[in-house]
mmCIF file of C-alpha atoms and ligand atoms in Angstrom:
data_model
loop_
_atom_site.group_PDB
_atom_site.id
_atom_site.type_symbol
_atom_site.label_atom_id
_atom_site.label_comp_id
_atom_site.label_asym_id
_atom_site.label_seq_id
_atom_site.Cartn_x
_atom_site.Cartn_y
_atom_site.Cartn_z
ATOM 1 C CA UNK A 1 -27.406 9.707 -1.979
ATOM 2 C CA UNK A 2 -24.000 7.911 -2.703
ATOM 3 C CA UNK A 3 -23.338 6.111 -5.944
ATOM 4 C CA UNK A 4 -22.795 2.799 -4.909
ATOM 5 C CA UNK A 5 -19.837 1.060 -7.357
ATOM 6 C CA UNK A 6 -21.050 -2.274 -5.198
ATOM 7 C CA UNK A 7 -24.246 -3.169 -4.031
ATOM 8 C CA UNK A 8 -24.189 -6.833 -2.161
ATOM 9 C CA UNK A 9 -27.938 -8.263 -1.288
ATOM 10 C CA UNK A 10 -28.698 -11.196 1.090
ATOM 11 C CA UNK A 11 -25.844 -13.377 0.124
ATOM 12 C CA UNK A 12 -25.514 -16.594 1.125
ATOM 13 C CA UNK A 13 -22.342 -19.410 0.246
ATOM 14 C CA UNK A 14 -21.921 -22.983 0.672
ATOM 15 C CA UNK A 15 -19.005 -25.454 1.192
ATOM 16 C CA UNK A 16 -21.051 -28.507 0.372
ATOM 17 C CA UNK A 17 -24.131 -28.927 2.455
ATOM 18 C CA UNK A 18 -22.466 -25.979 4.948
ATOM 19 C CA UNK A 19 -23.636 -22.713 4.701
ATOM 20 C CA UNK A 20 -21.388 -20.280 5.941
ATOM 21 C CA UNK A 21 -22.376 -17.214 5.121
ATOM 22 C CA UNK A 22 -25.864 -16.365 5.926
ATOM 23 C CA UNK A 23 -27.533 -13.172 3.652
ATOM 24 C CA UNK A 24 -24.758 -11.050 3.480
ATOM 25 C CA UNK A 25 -26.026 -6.985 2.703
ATOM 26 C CA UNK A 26 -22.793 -4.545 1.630
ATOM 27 C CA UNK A 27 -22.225 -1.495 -0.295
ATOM 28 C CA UNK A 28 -19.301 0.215 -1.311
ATOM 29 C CA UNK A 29 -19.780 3.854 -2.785
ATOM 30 C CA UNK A 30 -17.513 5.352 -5.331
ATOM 31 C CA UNK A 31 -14.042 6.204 -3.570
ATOM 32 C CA UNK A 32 -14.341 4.952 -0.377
ATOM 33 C CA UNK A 33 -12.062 2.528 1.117
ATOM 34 C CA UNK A 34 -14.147 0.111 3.155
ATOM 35 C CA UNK A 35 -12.780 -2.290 5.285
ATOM 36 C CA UNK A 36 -14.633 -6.119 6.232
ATOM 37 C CA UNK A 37 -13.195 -7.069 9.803
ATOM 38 C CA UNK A 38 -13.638 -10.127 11.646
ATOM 39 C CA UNK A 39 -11.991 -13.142 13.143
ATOM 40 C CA UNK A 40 -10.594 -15.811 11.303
ATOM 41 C CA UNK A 41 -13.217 -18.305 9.747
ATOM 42 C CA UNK A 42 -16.183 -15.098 10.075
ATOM 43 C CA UNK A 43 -16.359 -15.638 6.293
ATOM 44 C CA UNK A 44 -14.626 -12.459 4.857
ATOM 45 C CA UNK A 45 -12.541 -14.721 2.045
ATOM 46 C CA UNK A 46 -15.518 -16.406 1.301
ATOM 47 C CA UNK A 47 -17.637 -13.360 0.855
ATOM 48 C CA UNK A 48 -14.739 -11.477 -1.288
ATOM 49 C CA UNK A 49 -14.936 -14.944 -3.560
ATOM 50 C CA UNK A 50 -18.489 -14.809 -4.036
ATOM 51 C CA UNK A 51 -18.447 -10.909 -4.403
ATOM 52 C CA UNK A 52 -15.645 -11.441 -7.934
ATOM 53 C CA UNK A 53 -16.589 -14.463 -9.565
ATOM 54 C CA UNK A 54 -14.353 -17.211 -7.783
ATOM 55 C CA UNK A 55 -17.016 -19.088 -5.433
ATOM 56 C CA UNK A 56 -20.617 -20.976 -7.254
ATOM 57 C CA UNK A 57 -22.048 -22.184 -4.597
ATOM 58 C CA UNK A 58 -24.356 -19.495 -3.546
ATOM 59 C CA UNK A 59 -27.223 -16.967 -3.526
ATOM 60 C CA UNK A 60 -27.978 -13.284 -3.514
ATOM 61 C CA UNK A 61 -27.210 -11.006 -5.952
ATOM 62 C CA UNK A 62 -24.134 -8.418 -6.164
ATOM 63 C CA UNK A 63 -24.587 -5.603 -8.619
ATOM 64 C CA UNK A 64 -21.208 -3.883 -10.009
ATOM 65 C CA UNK A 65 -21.344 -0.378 -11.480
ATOM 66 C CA UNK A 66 -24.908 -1.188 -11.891
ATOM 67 C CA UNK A 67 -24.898 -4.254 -13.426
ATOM 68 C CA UNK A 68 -25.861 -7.748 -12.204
ATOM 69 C CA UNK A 69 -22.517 -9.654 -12.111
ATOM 70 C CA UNK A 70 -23.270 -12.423 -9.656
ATOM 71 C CA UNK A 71 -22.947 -15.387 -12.088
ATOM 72 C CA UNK A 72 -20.443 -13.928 -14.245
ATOM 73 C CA UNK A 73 -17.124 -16.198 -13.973
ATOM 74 C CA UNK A 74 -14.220 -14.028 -11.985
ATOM 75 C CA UNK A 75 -11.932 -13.848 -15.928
ATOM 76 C CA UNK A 76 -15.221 -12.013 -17.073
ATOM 77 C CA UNK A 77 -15.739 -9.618 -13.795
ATOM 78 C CA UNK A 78 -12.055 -8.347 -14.129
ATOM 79 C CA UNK A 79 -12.839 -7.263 -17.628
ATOM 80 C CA UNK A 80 -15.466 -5.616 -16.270
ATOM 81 C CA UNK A 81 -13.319 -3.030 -13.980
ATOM 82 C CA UNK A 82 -13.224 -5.569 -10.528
ATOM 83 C CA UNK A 83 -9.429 -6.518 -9.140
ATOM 84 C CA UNK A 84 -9.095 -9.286 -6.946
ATOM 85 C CA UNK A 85 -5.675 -9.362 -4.578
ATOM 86 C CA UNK A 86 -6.231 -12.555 -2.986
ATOM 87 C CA UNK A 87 -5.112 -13.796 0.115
ATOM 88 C CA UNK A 88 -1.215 -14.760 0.097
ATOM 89 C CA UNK A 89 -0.571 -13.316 -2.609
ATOM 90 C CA UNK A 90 -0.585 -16.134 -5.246
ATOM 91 C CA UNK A 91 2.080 -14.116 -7.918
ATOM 92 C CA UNK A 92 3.689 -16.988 -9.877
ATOM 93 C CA UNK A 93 6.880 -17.597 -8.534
ATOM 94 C CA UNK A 94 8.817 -18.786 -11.336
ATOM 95 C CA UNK A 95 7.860 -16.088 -13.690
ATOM 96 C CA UNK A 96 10.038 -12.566 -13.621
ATOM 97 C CA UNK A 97 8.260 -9.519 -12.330
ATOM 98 C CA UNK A 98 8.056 -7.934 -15.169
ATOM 99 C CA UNK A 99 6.114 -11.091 -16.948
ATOM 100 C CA UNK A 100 3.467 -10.776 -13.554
ATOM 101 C CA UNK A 101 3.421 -7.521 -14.498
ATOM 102 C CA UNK A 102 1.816 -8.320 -18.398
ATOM 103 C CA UNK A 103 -0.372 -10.963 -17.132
ATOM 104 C CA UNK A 104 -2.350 -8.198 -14.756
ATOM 105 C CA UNK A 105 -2.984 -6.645 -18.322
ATOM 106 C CA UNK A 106 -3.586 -9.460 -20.167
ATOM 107 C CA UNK A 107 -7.365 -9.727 -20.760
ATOM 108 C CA UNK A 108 -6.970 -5.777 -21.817
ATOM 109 C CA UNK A 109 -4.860 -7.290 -24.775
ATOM 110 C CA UNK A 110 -5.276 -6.878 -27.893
ATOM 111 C CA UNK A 111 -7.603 -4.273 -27.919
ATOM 112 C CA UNK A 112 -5.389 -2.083 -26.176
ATOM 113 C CA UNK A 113 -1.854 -1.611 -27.303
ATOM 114 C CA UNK A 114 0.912 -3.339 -25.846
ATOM 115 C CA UNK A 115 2.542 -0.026 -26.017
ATOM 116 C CA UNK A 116 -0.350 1.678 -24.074
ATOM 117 C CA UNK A 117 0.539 -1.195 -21.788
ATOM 118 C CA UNK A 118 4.085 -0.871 -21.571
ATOM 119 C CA UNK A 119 3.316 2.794 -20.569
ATOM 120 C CA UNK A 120 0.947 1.906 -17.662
ATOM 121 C CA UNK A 121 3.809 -0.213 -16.839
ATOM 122 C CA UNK A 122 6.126 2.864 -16.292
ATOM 123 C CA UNK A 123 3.619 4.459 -13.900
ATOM 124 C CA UNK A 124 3.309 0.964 -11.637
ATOM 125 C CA UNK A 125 7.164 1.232 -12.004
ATOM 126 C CA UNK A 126 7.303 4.897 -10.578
ATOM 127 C CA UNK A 127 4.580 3.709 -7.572
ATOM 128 C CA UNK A 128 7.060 0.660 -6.840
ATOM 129 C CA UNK A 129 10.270 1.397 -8.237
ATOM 130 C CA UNK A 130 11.939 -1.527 -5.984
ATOM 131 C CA UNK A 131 9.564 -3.503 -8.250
ATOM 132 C CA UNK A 132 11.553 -1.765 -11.720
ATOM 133 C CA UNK A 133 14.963 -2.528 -9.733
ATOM 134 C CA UNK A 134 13.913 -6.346 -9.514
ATOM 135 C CA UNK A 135 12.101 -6.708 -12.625
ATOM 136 C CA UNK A 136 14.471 -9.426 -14.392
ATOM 137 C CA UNK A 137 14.057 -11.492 -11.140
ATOM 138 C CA UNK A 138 11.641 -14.333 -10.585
ATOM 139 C CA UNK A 139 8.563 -13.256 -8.235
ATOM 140 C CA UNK A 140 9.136 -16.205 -5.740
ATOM 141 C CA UNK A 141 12.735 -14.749 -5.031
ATOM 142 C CA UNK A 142 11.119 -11.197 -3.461
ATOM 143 C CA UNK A 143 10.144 -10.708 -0.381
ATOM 144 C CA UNK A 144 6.776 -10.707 1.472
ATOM 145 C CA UNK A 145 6.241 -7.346 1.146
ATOM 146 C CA UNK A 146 8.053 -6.847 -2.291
ATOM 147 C CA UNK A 147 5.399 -9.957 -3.197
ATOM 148 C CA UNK A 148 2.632 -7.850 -2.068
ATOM 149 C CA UNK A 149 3.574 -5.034 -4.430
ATOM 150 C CA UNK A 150 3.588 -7.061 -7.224
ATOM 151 C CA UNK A 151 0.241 -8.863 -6.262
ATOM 152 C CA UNK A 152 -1.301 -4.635 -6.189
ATOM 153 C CA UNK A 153 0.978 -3.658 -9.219
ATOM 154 C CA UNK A 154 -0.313 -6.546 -11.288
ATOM 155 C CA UNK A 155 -4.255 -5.861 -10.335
ATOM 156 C CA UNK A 156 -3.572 -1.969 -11.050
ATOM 157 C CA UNK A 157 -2.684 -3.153 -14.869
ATOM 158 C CA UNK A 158 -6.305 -4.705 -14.838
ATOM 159 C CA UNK A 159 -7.274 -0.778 -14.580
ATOM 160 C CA UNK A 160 -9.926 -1.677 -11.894
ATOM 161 C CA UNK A 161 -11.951 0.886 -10.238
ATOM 162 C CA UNK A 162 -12.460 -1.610 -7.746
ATOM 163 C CA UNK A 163 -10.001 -3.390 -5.777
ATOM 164 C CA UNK A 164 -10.550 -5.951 -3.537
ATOM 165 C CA UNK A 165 -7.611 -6.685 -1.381
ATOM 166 C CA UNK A 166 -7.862 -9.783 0.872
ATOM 167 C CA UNK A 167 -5.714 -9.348 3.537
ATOM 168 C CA UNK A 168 -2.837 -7.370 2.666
ATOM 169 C CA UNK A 169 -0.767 -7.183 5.461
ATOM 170 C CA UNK A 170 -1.019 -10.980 6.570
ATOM 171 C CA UNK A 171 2.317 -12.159 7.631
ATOM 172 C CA UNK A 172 4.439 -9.294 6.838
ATOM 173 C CA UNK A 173 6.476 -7.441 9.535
ATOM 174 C CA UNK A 174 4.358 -4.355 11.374
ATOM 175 C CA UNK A 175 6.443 -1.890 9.529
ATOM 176 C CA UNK A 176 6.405 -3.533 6.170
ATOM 177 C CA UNK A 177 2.413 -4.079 6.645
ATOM 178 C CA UNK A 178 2.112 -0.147 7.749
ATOM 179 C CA UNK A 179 3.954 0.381 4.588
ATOM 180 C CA UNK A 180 1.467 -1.711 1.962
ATOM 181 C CA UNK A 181 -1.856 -0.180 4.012
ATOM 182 C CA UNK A 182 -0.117 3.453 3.347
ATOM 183 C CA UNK A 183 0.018 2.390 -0.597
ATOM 184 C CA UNK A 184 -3.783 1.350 -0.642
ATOM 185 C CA UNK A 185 -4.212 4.954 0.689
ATOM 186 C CA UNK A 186 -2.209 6.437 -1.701
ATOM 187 C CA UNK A 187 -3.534 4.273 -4.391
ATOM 188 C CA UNK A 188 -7.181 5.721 -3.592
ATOM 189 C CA UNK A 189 -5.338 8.955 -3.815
ATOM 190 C CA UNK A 190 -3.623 8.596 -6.947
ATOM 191 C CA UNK A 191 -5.887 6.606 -9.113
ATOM 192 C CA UNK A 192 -8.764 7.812 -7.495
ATOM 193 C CA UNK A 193 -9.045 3.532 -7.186
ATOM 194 C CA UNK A 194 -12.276 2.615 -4.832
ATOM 195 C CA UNK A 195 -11.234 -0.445 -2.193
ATOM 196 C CA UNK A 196 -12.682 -2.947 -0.245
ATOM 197 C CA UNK A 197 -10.126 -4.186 2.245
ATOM 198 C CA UNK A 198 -10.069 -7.664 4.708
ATOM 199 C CA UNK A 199 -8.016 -7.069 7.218
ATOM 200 C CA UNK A 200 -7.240 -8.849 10.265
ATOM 201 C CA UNK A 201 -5.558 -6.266 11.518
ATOM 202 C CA UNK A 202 -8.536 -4.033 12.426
ATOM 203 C CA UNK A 203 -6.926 -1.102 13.906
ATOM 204 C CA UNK A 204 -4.937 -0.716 10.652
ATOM 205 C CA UNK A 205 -7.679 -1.219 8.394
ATOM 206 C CA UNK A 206 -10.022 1.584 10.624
ATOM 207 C CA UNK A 207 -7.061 4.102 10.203
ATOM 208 C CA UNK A 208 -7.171 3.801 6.492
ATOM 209 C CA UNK A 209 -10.884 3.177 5.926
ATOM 210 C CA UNK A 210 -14.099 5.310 5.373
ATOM 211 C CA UNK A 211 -16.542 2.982 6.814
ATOM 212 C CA UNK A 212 -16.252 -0.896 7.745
ATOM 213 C CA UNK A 213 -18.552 -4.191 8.118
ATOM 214 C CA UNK A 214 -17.636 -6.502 11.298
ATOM 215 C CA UNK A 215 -18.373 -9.952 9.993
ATOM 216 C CA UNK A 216 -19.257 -12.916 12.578
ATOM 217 C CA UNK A 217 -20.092 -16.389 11.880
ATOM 218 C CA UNK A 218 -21.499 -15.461 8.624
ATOM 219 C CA UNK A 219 -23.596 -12.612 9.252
ATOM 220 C CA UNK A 220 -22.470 -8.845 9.453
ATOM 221 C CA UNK A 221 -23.020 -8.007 13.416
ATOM 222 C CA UNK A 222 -21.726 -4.572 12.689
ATOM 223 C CA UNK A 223 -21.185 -1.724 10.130
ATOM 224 C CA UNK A 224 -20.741 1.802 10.399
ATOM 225 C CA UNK A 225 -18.130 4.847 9.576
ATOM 226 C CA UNK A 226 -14.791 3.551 10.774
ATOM 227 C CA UNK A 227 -15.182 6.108 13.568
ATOM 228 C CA UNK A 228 -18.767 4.657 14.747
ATOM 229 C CA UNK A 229 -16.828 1.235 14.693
ATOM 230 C CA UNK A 230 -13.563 2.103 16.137
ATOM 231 C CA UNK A 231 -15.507 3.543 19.269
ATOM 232 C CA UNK A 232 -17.831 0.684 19.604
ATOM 233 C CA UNK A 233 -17.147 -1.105 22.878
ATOM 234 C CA UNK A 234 -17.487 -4.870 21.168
ATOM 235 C CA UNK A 235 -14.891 -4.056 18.359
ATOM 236 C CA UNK A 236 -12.969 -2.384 21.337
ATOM 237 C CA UNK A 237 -12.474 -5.668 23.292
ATOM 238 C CA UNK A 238 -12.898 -8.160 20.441
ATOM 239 C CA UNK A 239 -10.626 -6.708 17.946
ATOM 240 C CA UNK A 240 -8.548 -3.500 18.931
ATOM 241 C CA UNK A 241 -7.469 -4.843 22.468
ATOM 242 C CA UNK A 242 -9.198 -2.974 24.741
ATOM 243 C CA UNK A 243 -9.874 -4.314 27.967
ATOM 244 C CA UNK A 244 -13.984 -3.712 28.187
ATOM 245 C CA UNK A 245 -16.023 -6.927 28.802
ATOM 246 C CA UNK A 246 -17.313 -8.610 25.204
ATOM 247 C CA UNK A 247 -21.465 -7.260 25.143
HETATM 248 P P1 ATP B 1 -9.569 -16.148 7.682
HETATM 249 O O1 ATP B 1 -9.262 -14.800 8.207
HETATM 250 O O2 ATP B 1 -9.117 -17.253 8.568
HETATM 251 O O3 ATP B 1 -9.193 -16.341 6.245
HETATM 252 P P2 ATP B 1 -12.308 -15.645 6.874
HETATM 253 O O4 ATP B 1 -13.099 -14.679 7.663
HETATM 254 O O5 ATP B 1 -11.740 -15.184 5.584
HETATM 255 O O6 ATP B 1 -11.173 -16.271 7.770
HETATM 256 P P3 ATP B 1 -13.371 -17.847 5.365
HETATM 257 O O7 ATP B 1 -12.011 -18.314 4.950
HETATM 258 O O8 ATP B 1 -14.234 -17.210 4.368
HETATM 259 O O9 ATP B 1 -13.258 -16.888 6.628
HETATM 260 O O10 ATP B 1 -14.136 -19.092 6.019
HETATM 261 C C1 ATP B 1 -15.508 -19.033 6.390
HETATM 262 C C2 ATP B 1 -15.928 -20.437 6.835
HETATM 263 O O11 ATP B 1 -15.872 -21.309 5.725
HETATM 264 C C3 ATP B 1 -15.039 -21.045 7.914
HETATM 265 O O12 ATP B 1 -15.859 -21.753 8.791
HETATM 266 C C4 ATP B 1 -14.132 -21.958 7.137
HETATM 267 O O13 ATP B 1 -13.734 -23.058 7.929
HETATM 268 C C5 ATP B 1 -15.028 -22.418 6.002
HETATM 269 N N1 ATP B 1 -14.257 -22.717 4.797
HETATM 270 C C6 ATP B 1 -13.425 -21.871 4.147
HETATM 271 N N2 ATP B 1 -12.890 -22.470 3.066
HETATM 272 C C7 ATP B 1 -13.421 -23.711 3.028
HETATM 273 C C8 ATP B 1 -13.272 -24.818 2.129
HETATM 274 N N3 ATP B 1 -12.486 -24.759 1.053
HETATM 275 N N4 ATP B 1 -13.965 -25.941 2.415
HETATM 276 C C9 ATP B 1 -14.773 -26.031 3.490
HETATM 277 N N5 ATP B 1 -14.982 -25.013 4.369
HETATM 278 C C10 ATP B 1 -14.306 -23.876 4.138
#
């Protein structure tokens, strides 16, 4: 049996009176990269939101390292070892890199040194070192993919043995976006960091990923090892552009 770092059980989220997702089940062992595919509006954000503290309105229950976490509020769950990379980034723009840097490790503070800090620092530095050339400059003056560096750099200061990354790659050039999914490999490798990846770009996400959930409408209509899902005909024609006819 596989220790499960995340166990997700029948959850289900609101947006007022509209449920959209529908008793969501989900586990993510210890190491594994898993990836949660689907189209846009299938309810991966929502589910990511729910899973690290950031969305109230809903049900189920999501256990983290073995403890129940679902109502904790998202400040509390990164204490607690979760990272949350969300969508677009969101660094703040008109601080330096450096100073998104110290805010990753800022709940860590005081109890652990700021040179401790400073030293983690150095390592992000050596994983990004275009990141230690720029580090005077404000975040909102990098680029897409420079942003996206930060965004990981700052949640690796949080010392998370889970990352969640919502949608890395979104609106970064191909190469740039091979380049970040190569890092969340190597990040696995290096810090031995487990990951659950969105991903739009499902062909991507299936090359770096141990197993995936496909996601529709709410509801997971598929999971499996990323081989089981890469060869299954409806993920073929729905999401890696092959031409068989949708079953
Ligand atoms: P995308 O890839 O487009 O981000 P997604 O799979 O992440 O899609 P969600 O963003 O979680 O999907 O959206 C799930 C559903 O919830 C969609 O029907 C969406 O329209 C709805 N929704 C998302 N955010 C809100 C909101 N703030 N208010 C109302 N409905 C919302």
């Amino acid at each position: 049996m596989q220790n499960a770092i995340l166990e997700v059980e029948g959850i289900k989220a609101r947006y007022g009176p509209v449920e959209v997702l529908h008793g969501i089940n989900l586990q993510v062992n210890e190491g594994e990269i898993v990836s949660l595919l689907g189209s846009n509006g299938a309810g991966k954000t929502t589910l990511l939101n729910c899973i690290c503290g950031l969305h109230s309105s809903k049900e189920g229950s999501v256990r983290f390292r073995g403890e129940d976490i679902f109502h904790l509020p998202a400040e509390v769950v990164v204490g607690r070892g979760m990272a949350h990379v969300p969508e677009r980034r969101q660094i703040f723009a008109t601080l330096t890199v450096e100073d998104n840097l110290w805010l990753g490790a800022s709940h860590r503070m005081p109890k652990t040194s700021k040179k401790e800090i400073a030293r983690e620092m150095e390592t992000v530095y050596q994983r990004f070192p275009i990141l230690e050339e720029r580090k005077w400059q404000l975040g909102g003056t990098l680029s897409g993919g420079q942003q996206q560096m930060l965004a990981i750099g700052r949640a690796l200061l949080s010392k998370p043995k889970l990352l969640l990354l919502d949608e890395p790659s979104l609106g970064l050039a191909p190469l740039i976006a091979k380049e970040i999914l190569t890092i969340v490999q190597e990040i696995r490798a290096e810090w031995g960091t487990t990951v659950l990846l969105v991903e739009q770009n499902a062909r991507a996400a299936l090359a770096i990923s141990d197993r995936a959930y496909v996601l529709n409408t709410g509801t997971v209509m598929l999971e499996g090892t990323s081989e089981q899902i890469s060869n299954d005909p409806r993920v073929q024609s729905a999401y890696l552009g092959y031409a068989h006819e949708a079953v």
